[in-house]
Amino acid sequence: MALRIDENQKRLVGSFSEESYPDECCGFLLGRRSGTDKEVVLIMPTVNEQVRTEKYHRFLISPEAYLKCERYAQENELDILGFYHSHPDAPACPSDFDLKHAWPWYSYIIVSVRKGQTSNVTSWVLADDRMSFEGEVIESNPYSPEEQDVASRPVESQEDRTWD
Amino acid sequence: MAVKILIPTALRQYTNDLASIEVVGETVGDLFLAFTREFPEIRKHLFLEDGKIRNFVNVYVNDDDIRHLQRSATPVKDSDVVSIVPSVAGGSQSGDAELSPQEIERYSRHLIMPEVAVSGQKKLKAASVLLVGVGGLGSPVSMYLAAAGVGRIGLIDSDVVDTTNLQRQVLYSTADVGRPKLQAAIDRLNGINPFLKIETYQERLTSQNALEIAASYDIIVDGTDNFPTRYLVNDVCVLLGKPNVYGSIFRFEGQASVFYAGEGPCYRCLYPEPPPPGLVPSCAEGGVLGILPGTIGMIQATEAVKLIIGKGEPLIGRLLLYDALAMTYRELKLRKDPDCPICGEKPTVTRLIDYDHFCGIGTAADRRVPEPVREISVIELNNRRSAGKELHLIDVREPHEFDICRLPDSLLIPLGSLEQRIAELDRSWDIVVMCRSGIRSAKAVKFLREAGFEQVENLKGGILAWADEIDSSLPKY
Ligand SMILES: [Zn+2]
Ligand SMILES: [Zn+2]
């Protein structure tokens, strides 16, 4: 199980996250499925619909935005593979709040932004029992040793215990 | 009829990887029944145990959320596309109630008290309170709860700000007159504290919407001014197991309590039956000291905060009686009534009822009146008086009201003294009875008819209508 993502698209997720800092950003991952692997070909940002004062630690994608994105995906023979969102000044691991609202199967890319700079990008999938997230390997293409290093660096807090 | 249902990618593992399914049915409910029968695995992802749709699952017919249509009864036809749409949410901090540095500064006077401290402030932030009625009581309650940092405040009220509100409803300013109360309230409360979620329901609380609205709040604050809504709020709280922070005001006196059937008595334990309609005048009829709702509302806000942080002795099982003129507080012990119709041992009320009917308002009250009270409009009265028709205008308001404004050539006989002074009236007269709004005068008309007066009419809308339609120089109150 892995999430393949084009290097440019992955960098894009980072810049969206930096742009919206200190607020959280969010958006869709569009692409194709092959077996248990997913290949992201397009990052589609969307408005964080949370109330203004909560955006620093919350994001919300409206069903209308989802519907619109799904239509776009269908027309382009793509699937919604998951979502990305940023964690400003917080580790790139899912929060309890993320867990409470998670859907099965989708990939959740989380970008940690420290003082306005992308510091870590990880991906997660909800476990079958809905009790935790399982880490998902991000494969970037073309291979970049530097980036790969960042993405797989051991995580910084005990909250990351679901990472394996 | 076959309708197409679009399946989100996340759920296709349960539909043999199909992105869409054709199902036959007349309504959305039919479709989902047939669909989940075919793919039973998907059920638990869409529905809760009780069959209700999960709150992060949305169902759309074409471009419309079925919550805005007829929900599962929404009809569908051949060309429709039904979509299952996820709500996607998340965030960085665990738990619902981390305090940001700005919040820590804002609430510092709370945080340094051991009874509140960071843990209590987080509880306040995570708490939700629904205010039923945003008037005299709702004003101080909403403002203080907002300032204290209650994270989610729900407001339900369908009124527009009126000039007569400003004497006590300090949430609103003069410039708000004519605006919907909730719009003005959002502006004011966001001004007091922008770190909150204010949810508004511009409607009346009814037996149809009450359970759904109240279900998502921890505490309900009763700021209503009428018996049907007061019983409705009580019953909703008992049925949902939530505390009801009660307050009521009249003239110079107020009451407050916390009705919490889980731990003490409810409002029906105290008052199993409403008073006969008309016996207890409302604030609009009887008046109220403008400061009084401030005093009582502040007690309600204090009780709500205490319940949230779990400190102190709550007003459960105690009724606080406040007299502003004597400046005394008295306390009555309340006992849970084992025969209470809703929270007793053998409850007879197990769901919401028709509260207008229960309180004798509407159809039941109409049936009790043997004949309708004859009415005259202010325009007709003005025409008759201008035409020089001889008629006797009797004003049944109180003397101090008469001093504020009156119609020329009207005779003041307060409703309470009508019986003693009936000899002053002649049964051959054409009589028109008036009061402030037409409610007290209708009682007077009824009384006079029963006393044998034939030509008695009620001035519809009272002196308020006169000021609106005939003489705008009259002050309204
Ligand atoms: Zn998150
Ligand atoms: Zn009771």
XYZ file of C-alpha atoms and ligand atoms in Angstrom:
643
model
C 0.000 0.000 0.000
C 1.599 3.219 -1.129
C 0.673 6.669 -2.316
C 2.545 7.736 -5.420
C 2.645 11.425 -6.037
C 4.428 13.483 -8.641
C 7.203 15.577 -7.104
C 5.727 18.814 -8.428
C 2.304 18.017 -7.015
C 3.821 17.167 -3.655
C 5.706 20.451 -3.615
C 2.426 22.172 -4.456
C 0.788 20.769 -1.326
C 3.653 22.302 0.641
C 3.267 25.727 -0.943
C -0.521 25.764 -0.403
C 0.131 24.963 3.239
C 2.673 27.762 3.559
C 0.369 30.232 1.821
C -2.470 29.697 4.244
C -0.214 29.676 7.353
C -1.056 30.308 10.225
C -4.429 28.891 9.136
C -4.987 25.344 7.982
C -5.502 24.667 4.290
C -7.276 21.733 2.676
C -7.992 20.128 -0.661
C -8.503 16.988 -2.717
C -6.141 14.367 -4.070
C -7.265 13.241 -7.535
C -5.755 10.314 -9.383
C -5.993 6.649 -10.286
C -6.071 3.414 -8.361
C -3.931 0.426 -9.236
C -4.503 -2.515 -6.932
C -3.979 -1.309 -3.393
C -1.779 1.556 -4.550
C -2.926 5.034 -5.387
C -1.376 7.435 -7.837
C -2.075 11.123 -7.309
C -1.972 13.084 -10.529
C -3.673 16.289 -9.440
C -3.911 18.356 -6.268
C -7.080 20.413 -6.082
C -7.171 23.047 -3.334
C -10.527 24.055 -1.874
C -11.783 26.674 0.549
C -11.460 25.893 4.247
C -15.090 26.432 5.283
C -14.397 26.505 8.990
C -15.347 29.694 10.845
C -12.583 32.272 10.684
C -11.576 32.011 14.319
C -11.183 28.216 14.214
C -9.137 27.898 11.026
C -5.862 27.957 12.942
C -6.528 24.356 14.009
C -9.520 23.128 12.004
C -10.519 22.545 8.413
C -13.822 21.718 6.787
C -14.647 20.811 3.188
C -18.272 21.444 2.274
C -20.316 18.722 0.591
C -20.925 21.155 -2.273
C -17.183 21.413 -2.876
C -16.919 17.633 -2.719
C -19.744 17.224 -5.236
C -18.127 19.712 -7.614
C -14.763 18.001 -7.340
C -16.280 14.575 -7.858
C -17.947 15.782 -11.056
C -14.676 17.197 -12.287
C -12.966 13.909 -11.480
C -15.552 11.882 -13.374
C -15.277 14.051 -16.458
C -11.520 13.552 -16.424
C -11.660 9.845 -15.625
C -10.053 10.346 -12.242
C -11.069 9.348 -8.723
C -10.980 11.243 -5.461
C -8.219 9.351 -3.649
C -8.174 11.433 -0.492
C -7.513 14.834 0.995
C -4.664 16.958 2.214
C -4.586 19.475 5.038
C -1.936 21.356 6.969
C -0.995 21.384 10.638
C 0.422 24.844 11.364
C 3.116 24.584 14.066
C 2.017 21.053 14.917
C 3.344 17.608 14.027
C 2.377 15.931 10.749
C 0.378 13.216 12.440
C -3.381 12.855 12.731
C -5.115 14.471 15.702
C -7.992 12.941 17.656
C -10.174 15.340 15.766
C -8.870 13.988 12.451
C -9.619 10.483 13.647
C -13.153 11.328 14.710
C -14.011 12.656 11.261
C -12.079 10.254 9.082
C -13.549 8.180 6.273
C -12.288 4.735 5.391
C -10.036 4.059 2.408
C -9.103 7.670 1.592
C -5.516 8.881 1.974
C -5.063 11.819 4.326
C -1.941 13.814 3.520
C -0.855 15.992 6.440
C 1.650 18.813 6.043
C 3.405 20.160 9.101
C 4.227 23.849 8.678
C 6.693 25.296 11.194
C 6.909 29.079 11.334
C 5.568 29.274 7.808
C 7.925 26.637 6.334
C 6.924 23.126 5.297
C 8.740 20.743 7.612
C 7.140 17.348 7.070
C 4.640 15.661 4.748
C 3.016 12.371 5.698
C 0.060 10.281 4.562
C -2.411 8.214 6.550
C -5.290 5.806 6.066
C -7.958 5.001 8.640
C -7.564 1.537 10.169
C -10.432 -0.923 9.697
C -11.496 -0.707 13.334
C -11.780 3.124 13.057
C -9.646 3.387 16.205
C -6.425 4.663 14.630
C -4.675 5.732 11.455
C -2.069 3.669 9.659
C 0.875 5.414 8.046
C 1.090 5.188 4.277
C 4.347 5.394 2.340
C 4.603 8.372 0.026
C 6.511 7.548 -3.139
C 7.626 10.624 -5.024
C 8.646 10.446 -8.606
C 11.280 11.341 -9.684
C 13.105 10.084 -6.630
C 14.658 12.874 -4.610
C 16.876 11.716 -1.736
C 16.440 14.988 0.124
C 12.654 14.987 0.061
C 12.381 11.291 0.795
C 14.515 11.852 3.833
C 12.167 14.494 5.174
C 9.034 12.479 4.581
C 10.275 9.391 6.376
C 12.094 11.059 9.236
C 11.070 9.547 12.564
C 8.198 11.520 13.903
C 8.670 13.975 16.688
C 6.123 13.154 19.359
C 4.535 10.245 21.080
C 1.306 11.077 19.232
C 2.875 9.438 16.218
C 2.713 5.940 17.674
C 0.517 4.691 14.816
C 3.335 5.291 12.374
C 5.148 2.104 11.439
C -38.255 3.734 -11.926
C -34.488 3.343 -11.881
C -32.450 6.124 -10.332
C -28.673 6.387 -10.360
C -26.849 6.532 -7.018
C -23.241 7.773 -7.116
C -20.939 6.030 -4.656
C -17.942 7.910 -3.196
C -14.623 6.155 -3.778
C -14.308 5.369 -0.074
C -17.373 3.132 -0.142
C -16.799 1.349 -3.443
C -15.032 -1.451 -1.586
C -18.535 -2.426 -0.453
C -20.175 -2.146 -3.888
C -17.883 -4.446 -5.856
C -15.990 -1.352 -6.997
C -18.971 0.125 -8.770
C -18.965 3.929 -8.981
C -22.704 4.087 -9.513
C -25.664 1.818 -8.942
C -29.120 1.856 -10.508
C -31.885 1.340 -7.985
C -35.671 1.368 -8.252
C -37.804 3.475 -5.900
C -40.189 6.376 -5.497
C -38.366 8.216 -2.712
C -34.830 8.554 -1.417
C -35.840 6.317 1.485
C -36.944 3.552 -0.926
C -33.688 3.795 -2.852
C -31.554 3.442 0.248
C -33.583 0.533 1.520
C -33.125 -1.346 -1.735
C -29.493 -0.295 -2.069
C -28.445 -1.347 1.447
C -30.316 -4.624 1.047
C -28.116 -5.361 -1.942
C -24.912 -4.198 -0.195
C -25.496 -4.730 3.535
C -21.831 -4.002 4.434
C -22.310 -0.349 3.563
C -25.063 0.172 6.119
C -22.842 0.833 9.114
C -20.934 3.526 7.245
C -24.071 5.434 6.304
C -26.410 4.933 9.229
C -26.233 4.955 12.999
C -27.661 2.090 15.021
C -31.039 3.826 15.283
C -31.315 4.120 11.501
C -30.548 7.842 11.400
C -28.112 8.989 8.761
C -24.603 9.747 10.124
C -23.943 13.444 10.422
C -20.895 13.463 8.163
C -22.843 11.657 5.450
C -24.813 13.918 3.109
C -27.307 12.806 0.483
C -27.940 14.998 -2.529
C -30.645 14.710 -5.175
C -29.022 16.431 -8.145
C -27.738 19.656 -6.561
C -29.858 19.725 -3.415
C -29.163 18.370 0.029
C -32.161 16.230 1.038
C -32.043 17.939 4.455
C -33.402 20.971 2.587
C -35.953 18.871 0.696
C -38.132 16.240 2.335
C -35.270 14.181 3.762
C -35.812 10.483 3.159
C -39.329 11.188 1.858
C -37.885 13.266 -1.001
C -39.449 11.937 -4.232
C -37.160 10.892 -7.088
C -37.729 10.434 -10.803
C -35.916 8.674 -13.638
C -33.493 11.398 -14.657
C -32.407 12.252 -11.090
C -28.922 11.534 -9.816
C -28.577 10.763 -6.117
C -25.117 11.320 -4.627
C -23.677 10.171 -1.309
C -21.384 13.001 -0.341
C -18.898 12.930 2.547
C -18.361 15.944 4.785
C -14.630 16.124 5.274
C -13.217 17.700 8.405
C -10.162 17.554 10.584
C -7.588 19.692 12.276
C -4.304 19.773 14.040
C -5.043 19.806 17.735
C -6.418 16.900 19.619
C -9.553 17.379 21.629
C -12.006 20.174 21.037
C -10.803 22.654 23.552
C -7.170 23.637 23.411
C -6.702 27.283 24.378
C -4.794 29.504 21.991
C -2.383 32.135 23.379
C -4.992 34.831 22.654
C -7.594 32.884 24.612
C -5.224 32.346 27.509
C -4.731 36.111 27.716
C -8.446 36.830 27.364
C -9.501 34.424 30.110
C -6.583 35.116 32.452
C -8.867 36.268 35.316
C -10.573 32.879 35.116
C -7.372 30.921 34.763
C -5.840 32.225 37.987
C -8.799 30.985 40.065
C -8.305 27.351 41.087
C -12.073 26.698 40.753
C -11.928 27.493 37.047
C -8.284 27.280 35.948
C -7.244 25.970 32.531
C -9.269 22.793 32.940
C -12.495 24.719 33.654
C -11.863 27.160 30.833
C -11.406 24.236 28.447
C -14.700 22.834 29.673
C -16.337 26.180 28.940
C -14.821 26.181 25.477
C -16.027 22.660 24.800
C -19.507 23.404 26.171
C -22.632 24.302 24.255
C -25.634 26.215 25.569
C -28.949 26.824 23.811
C -30.849 30.005 24.711
C -34.567 29.764 24.057
C -35.641 33.365 23.570
C -33.168 36.216 23.232
C -35.077 38.988 24.992
C -34.845 40.397 28.486
C -33.351 37.279 30.068
C -31.512 36.107 26.957
C -29.652 39.427 26.682
C -27.525 39.184 29.834
C -27.282 35.398 29.608
C -25.911 35.450 26.059
C -23.531 38.347 26.717
C -22.029 36.883 29.866
C -21.775 33.344 28.477
C -20.051 34.745 25.401
C -17.644 36.771 27.513
C -16.972 33.764 29.750
C -15.916 31.716 26.722
C -18.707 29.166 26.264
C -17.576 27.678 22.956
C -20.880 27.168 21.236
C -23.963 29.288 21.885
C -27.261 28.587 20.150
C -29.908 31.311 19.939
C -33.515 30.735 19.012
C -35.856 33.674 18.479
C -38.058 34.816 15.619
C -38.606 38.428 16.706
C -37.485 41.740 15.336
C -36.001 44.381 17.660
C -38.742 46.752 18.791
C -38.371 50.126 20.516
C -40.193 48.798 23.587
C -37.477 46.113 23.962
C -34.688 48.598 24.583
C -35.726 49.386 28.165
C -34.388 45.970 29.257
C -32.926 43.992 26.345
C -29.403 45.371 26.605
C -28.094 43.120 23.840
C -29.639 45.513 21.314
C -28.971 49.140 20.553
C -31.297 51.835 19.263
C -29.867 51.423 15.762
C -31.010 47.773 15.773
C -34.739 48.630 15.883
C -36.413 46.831 12.989
C -33.576 44.299 12.571
C -34.106 40.594 13.271
C -32.926 40.053 16.841
C -30.594 37.230 15.891
C -28.712 39.328 13.329
C -28.158 42.057 15.879
C -27.244 39.443 18.501
C -24.564 37.814 16.319
C -22.893 41.175 15.724
C -22.920 42.073 19.392
C -21.763 38.679 20.679
C -18.993 38.367 18.090
C -17.910 41.822 19.188
C -17.720 40.659 22.784
C -15.843 37.467 21.929
C -14.820 36.376 18.426
C -13.553 32.977 19.637
C -17.005 31.409 19.695
C -19.408 29.626 17.482
C -22.801 31.326 17.508
C -25.581 29.292 15.946
C -28.933 30.908 15.252
C -32.402 29.554 14.688
C -34.720 32.294 13.461
C -37.906 30.462 14.234
C -40.212 29.615 17.099
C -39.390 26.581 19.202
C -42.148 24.054 18.451
C -42.934 20.434 19.228
C -41.763 19.662 15.683
C -38.286 21.235 15.806
C -37.444 21.298 19.535
C -35.869 17.865 20.045
C -33.717 18.155 16.953
C -32.450 21.633 17.850
C -31.895 20.961 21.555
C -30.247 17.555 21.063
C -26.822 18.933 20.210
C -26.547 21.272 23.231
C -25.369 20.451 26.746
C -27.560 22.952 28.603
C -30.805 24.731 27.745
C -31.519 28.189 29.165
C -35.196 29.134 29.310
C -35.679 32.802 28.547
C -39.243 32.544 27.330
C -42.172 34.699 28.323
C -45.079 32.332 27.757
C -46.402 29.122 29.251
C -46.619 26.927 26.139
C -42.905 27.400 25.388
C -41.968 27.036 29.059
C -43.663 23.616 29.260
C -42.174 22.688 25.897
C -38.649 23.572 27.090
C -39.198 21.592 30.280
C -40.442 18.510 28.470
C -37.652 18.650 25.885
C -35.070 18.815 28.685
C -36.636 15.923 30.602
C -36.916 13.764 27.470
C -33.319 14.519 26.417
C -31.951 14.391 29.984
C -30.524 17.909 29.895
C -30.543 20.622 32.573
C -33.042 23.458 32.088
C -31.790 26.723 33.560
C -35.034 28.485 34.319
C -35.829 32.121 34.946
C -38.988 34.176 34.906
C -39.811 37.786 35.594
C -42.851 39.916 36.302
C -42.983 43.577 37.340
C -40.578 43.683 40.332
C -40.302 39.970 41.033
C -38.288 37.182 39.547
C -37.680 33.454 39.957
C -34.814 31.193 39.030
C -34.058 27.498 39.345
C -32.332 24.633 37.596
C -34.754 21.914 36.573
C -32.793 18.749 35.975
C -34.950 15.645 36.117
C -31.905 13.394 36.388
C -30.922 14.964 39.707
C -34.009 16.753 40.990
C -37.450 18.059 40.181
C -38.631 19.414 36.840
C -40.908 22.366 36.125
C -43.944 20.076 36.004
C -43.121 18.753 39.482
C -43.628 22.342 40.620
C -46.477 23.301 38.290
C -48.179 20.182 36.885
C -50.768 22.296 35.084
C -50.532 25.714 33.475
C -52.648 28.519 34.967
C -55.925 29.236 33.159
C -55.235 31.432 30.133
C -55.371 35.136 30.956
C -54.952 34.704 34.713
C -51.247 35.455 34.736
C -50.511 38.584 32.714
C -47.426 38.666 30.505
C -44.737 41.333 30.766
C -46.318 43.026 27.759
C -49.573 43.330 29.710
C -48.273 43.764 33.248
C -44.972 45.503 32.714
C -41.535 44.675 34.071
C -38.754 46.634 35.727
C -36.079 46.925 33.046
C -33.268 45.870 35.373
C -35.087 42.782 36.648
C -34.235 40.498 33.698
C -30.612 41.579 34.225
C -30.647 40.291 37.801
C -32.430 37.045 36.977
C -30.545 36.473 33.704
C -27.248 36.855 35.510
C -28.325 34.173 37.992
C -29.141 31.921 35.033
C -25.757 32.617 33.418
C -24.003 31.890 36.736
C -25.851 28.577 37.090
C -25.004 27.590 33.506
C -21.295 28.281 34.078
C -21.338 26.382 37.386
C -22.927 23.369 35.713
C -20.282 23.443 32.975
C -17.253 23.693 35.237
C -18.852 21.412 37.827
C -18.230 23.680 40.812
C -20.416 24.958 43.651
C -23.971 24.137 44.631
C -26.296 24.222 41.646
C -29.838 25.608 42.025
C -31.255 22.110 41.492
C -34.235 21.457 43.796
C -34.331 25.075 44.921
C -36.487 27.929 43.667
C -34.970 31.344 44.217
C -37.515 34.156 44.644
C -36.264 37.687 44.184
C -38.184 40.814 45.120
C -36.552 43.969 43.774
C -38.733 46.396 45.748
C -38.079 44.732 49.098
C -34.595 43.721 47.886
C -34.916 40.223 49.301
C -34.013 36.782 48.078
C -36.001 33.855 49.403
C -35.403 30.213 48.701
C -38.012 27.468 48.414
C -37.009 23.801 48.610
C -38.506 21.902 45.696
C -39.212 18.220 45.851
C -39.383 15.804 42.973
C -42.989 14.710 42.539
C -43.215 10.911 42.195
C -46.520 11.487 40.366
C -45.007 14.052 37.976
C -46.584 13.396 34.556
C -43.199 13.493 32.801
C -40.378 12.764 35.264
C -42.369 10.740 37.818
C -42.445 7.022 38.397
C -45.220 6.367 35.903
C -44.908 9.114 33.303
C -47.936 9.781 31.129
C -46.139 12.301 28.924
C -43.588 10.357 26.886
C -43.251 12.638 23.887
C -43.889 16.257 23.011
C -47.514 17.382 22.892
C -49.481 20.377 21.564
C -48.505 22.993 24.166
C -50.837 25.750 22.949
C -53.700 23.346 23.446
C -52.297 22.213 26.819
C -52.170 25.828 27.998
C -55.683 26.544 26.781
C -54.581 28.782 23.951
C -56.063 28.525 20.461
C -58.785 26.046 19.622
C -59.533 24.929 23.156
C -59.834 28.485 24.437
C -62.013 29.390 21.464
C -64.384 26.593 22.344
C -64.670 27.853 25.890
C -65.868 31.296 24.789
C -69.623 31.007 24.209
C -69.775 33.781 21.661
C -67.065 35.786 20.009
C -66.319 39.186 21.475
C -67.618 41.861 19.111
C -64.777 44.016 17.861
C -64.445 47.453 16.372
C -61.371 48.696 14.511
C -59.662 51.952 15.431
C -60.612 53.395 12.031
C -64.282 52.588 12.532
C -64.196 54.052 16.038
C -62.578 57.205 14.723
C -65.231 57.498 11.985
C -68.054 57.049 14.458
C -66.629 59.612 16.848
C -66.014 62.093 14.014
C -69.587 61.573 12.829
C -70.771 62.606 16.267
C -72.293 59.219 17.170
C -72.884 59.002 20.873
C -70.793 56.251 22.390
C -69.052 55.657 25.679
C -65.378 54.772 25.580
C -64.182 52.876 28.643
C -60.476 52.431 29.245
C -59.739 49.443 31.488
C -56.002 50.061 31.898
C -54.278 51.047 35.143
C -54.138 54.729 36.193
C -50.377 54.960 35.571
C -50.896 53.705 32.034
C -53.677 56.234 31.565
C -51.163 58.920 32.523
C -48.814 57.883 29.712
C -51.423 58.278 27.015
C -55.183 58.262 26.613
C -57.932 58.976 24.118
C -60.016 62.099 24.732
C -63.375 61.571 26.445
C -62.487 58.108 27.669
C -63.578 56.933 31.099
C -60.950 55.144 33.164
C -62.166 52.045 34.999
C -59.294 49.617 35.620
C -60.246 46.017 34.844
C -59.834 45.029 38.471
C -62.436 47.541 39.680
C -64.947 47.044 36.882
C -67.159 44.824 38.994
C -67.419 47.349 41.853
C -68.006 50.288 39.537
C -70.474 48.602 37.201
C -73.242 50.826 38.561
C -71.595 53.800 36.860
C -72.534 52.276 33.505
C -75.929 52.214 31.845
C -77.188 49.176 29.963
C -78.697 51.385 27.251
C -75.327 52.850 26.253
C -73.272 51.991 23.186
C -70.000 51.012 24.834
C -66.532 50.526 23.380
C -63.920 49.093 25.760
C -60.232 49.659 25.224
C -56.885 48.838 26.818
C -53.287 48.785 25.620
C -53.479 45.979 23.069
C -57.057 44.716 23.240
C -56.544 41.718 25.497
C -57.702 43.077 28.852
C -60.566 44.936 27.167
C -61.751 41.660 25.588
C -62.096 40.252 29.119
C -64.001 43.366 30.151
C -66.340 43.014 27.165
C -66.999 39.404 28.079
C -67.689 40.372 31.676
C -70.058 43.186 30.658
C -71.942 40.931 28.195
C -72.491 38.420 30.950
C -73.688 41.258 33.175
C -76.395 42.075 30.658
C -74.831 44.822 28.596
C -75.929 44.307 24.978
C -74.105 46.947 22.952
C -70.494 46.400 24.012
C -67.590 46.227 21.612
C -63.881 45.673 22.030
C -61.409 48.100 20.466
C -59.214 45.852 18.372
C -55.472 46.431 18.936
C -56.131 48.909 21.738
C -54.381 52.231 22.080
C -51.338 50.810 20.301
C -53.387 50.412 17.126
C -54.772 53.916 17.616
C -51.223 55.285 17.782
C -50.241 53.304 14.675
C -53.200 54.155 12.499
C -54.879 57.303 13.758
C -52.642 59.471 15.905
C -48.907 58.941 15.657
C -48.275 61.637 18.281
C -49.456 59.232 21.004
C -46.511 57.599 22.799
C -46.413 53.802 22.587
C -45.306 51.759 25.549
Zn -5.241 17.130 11.044
Zn -41.173 16.409 37.099
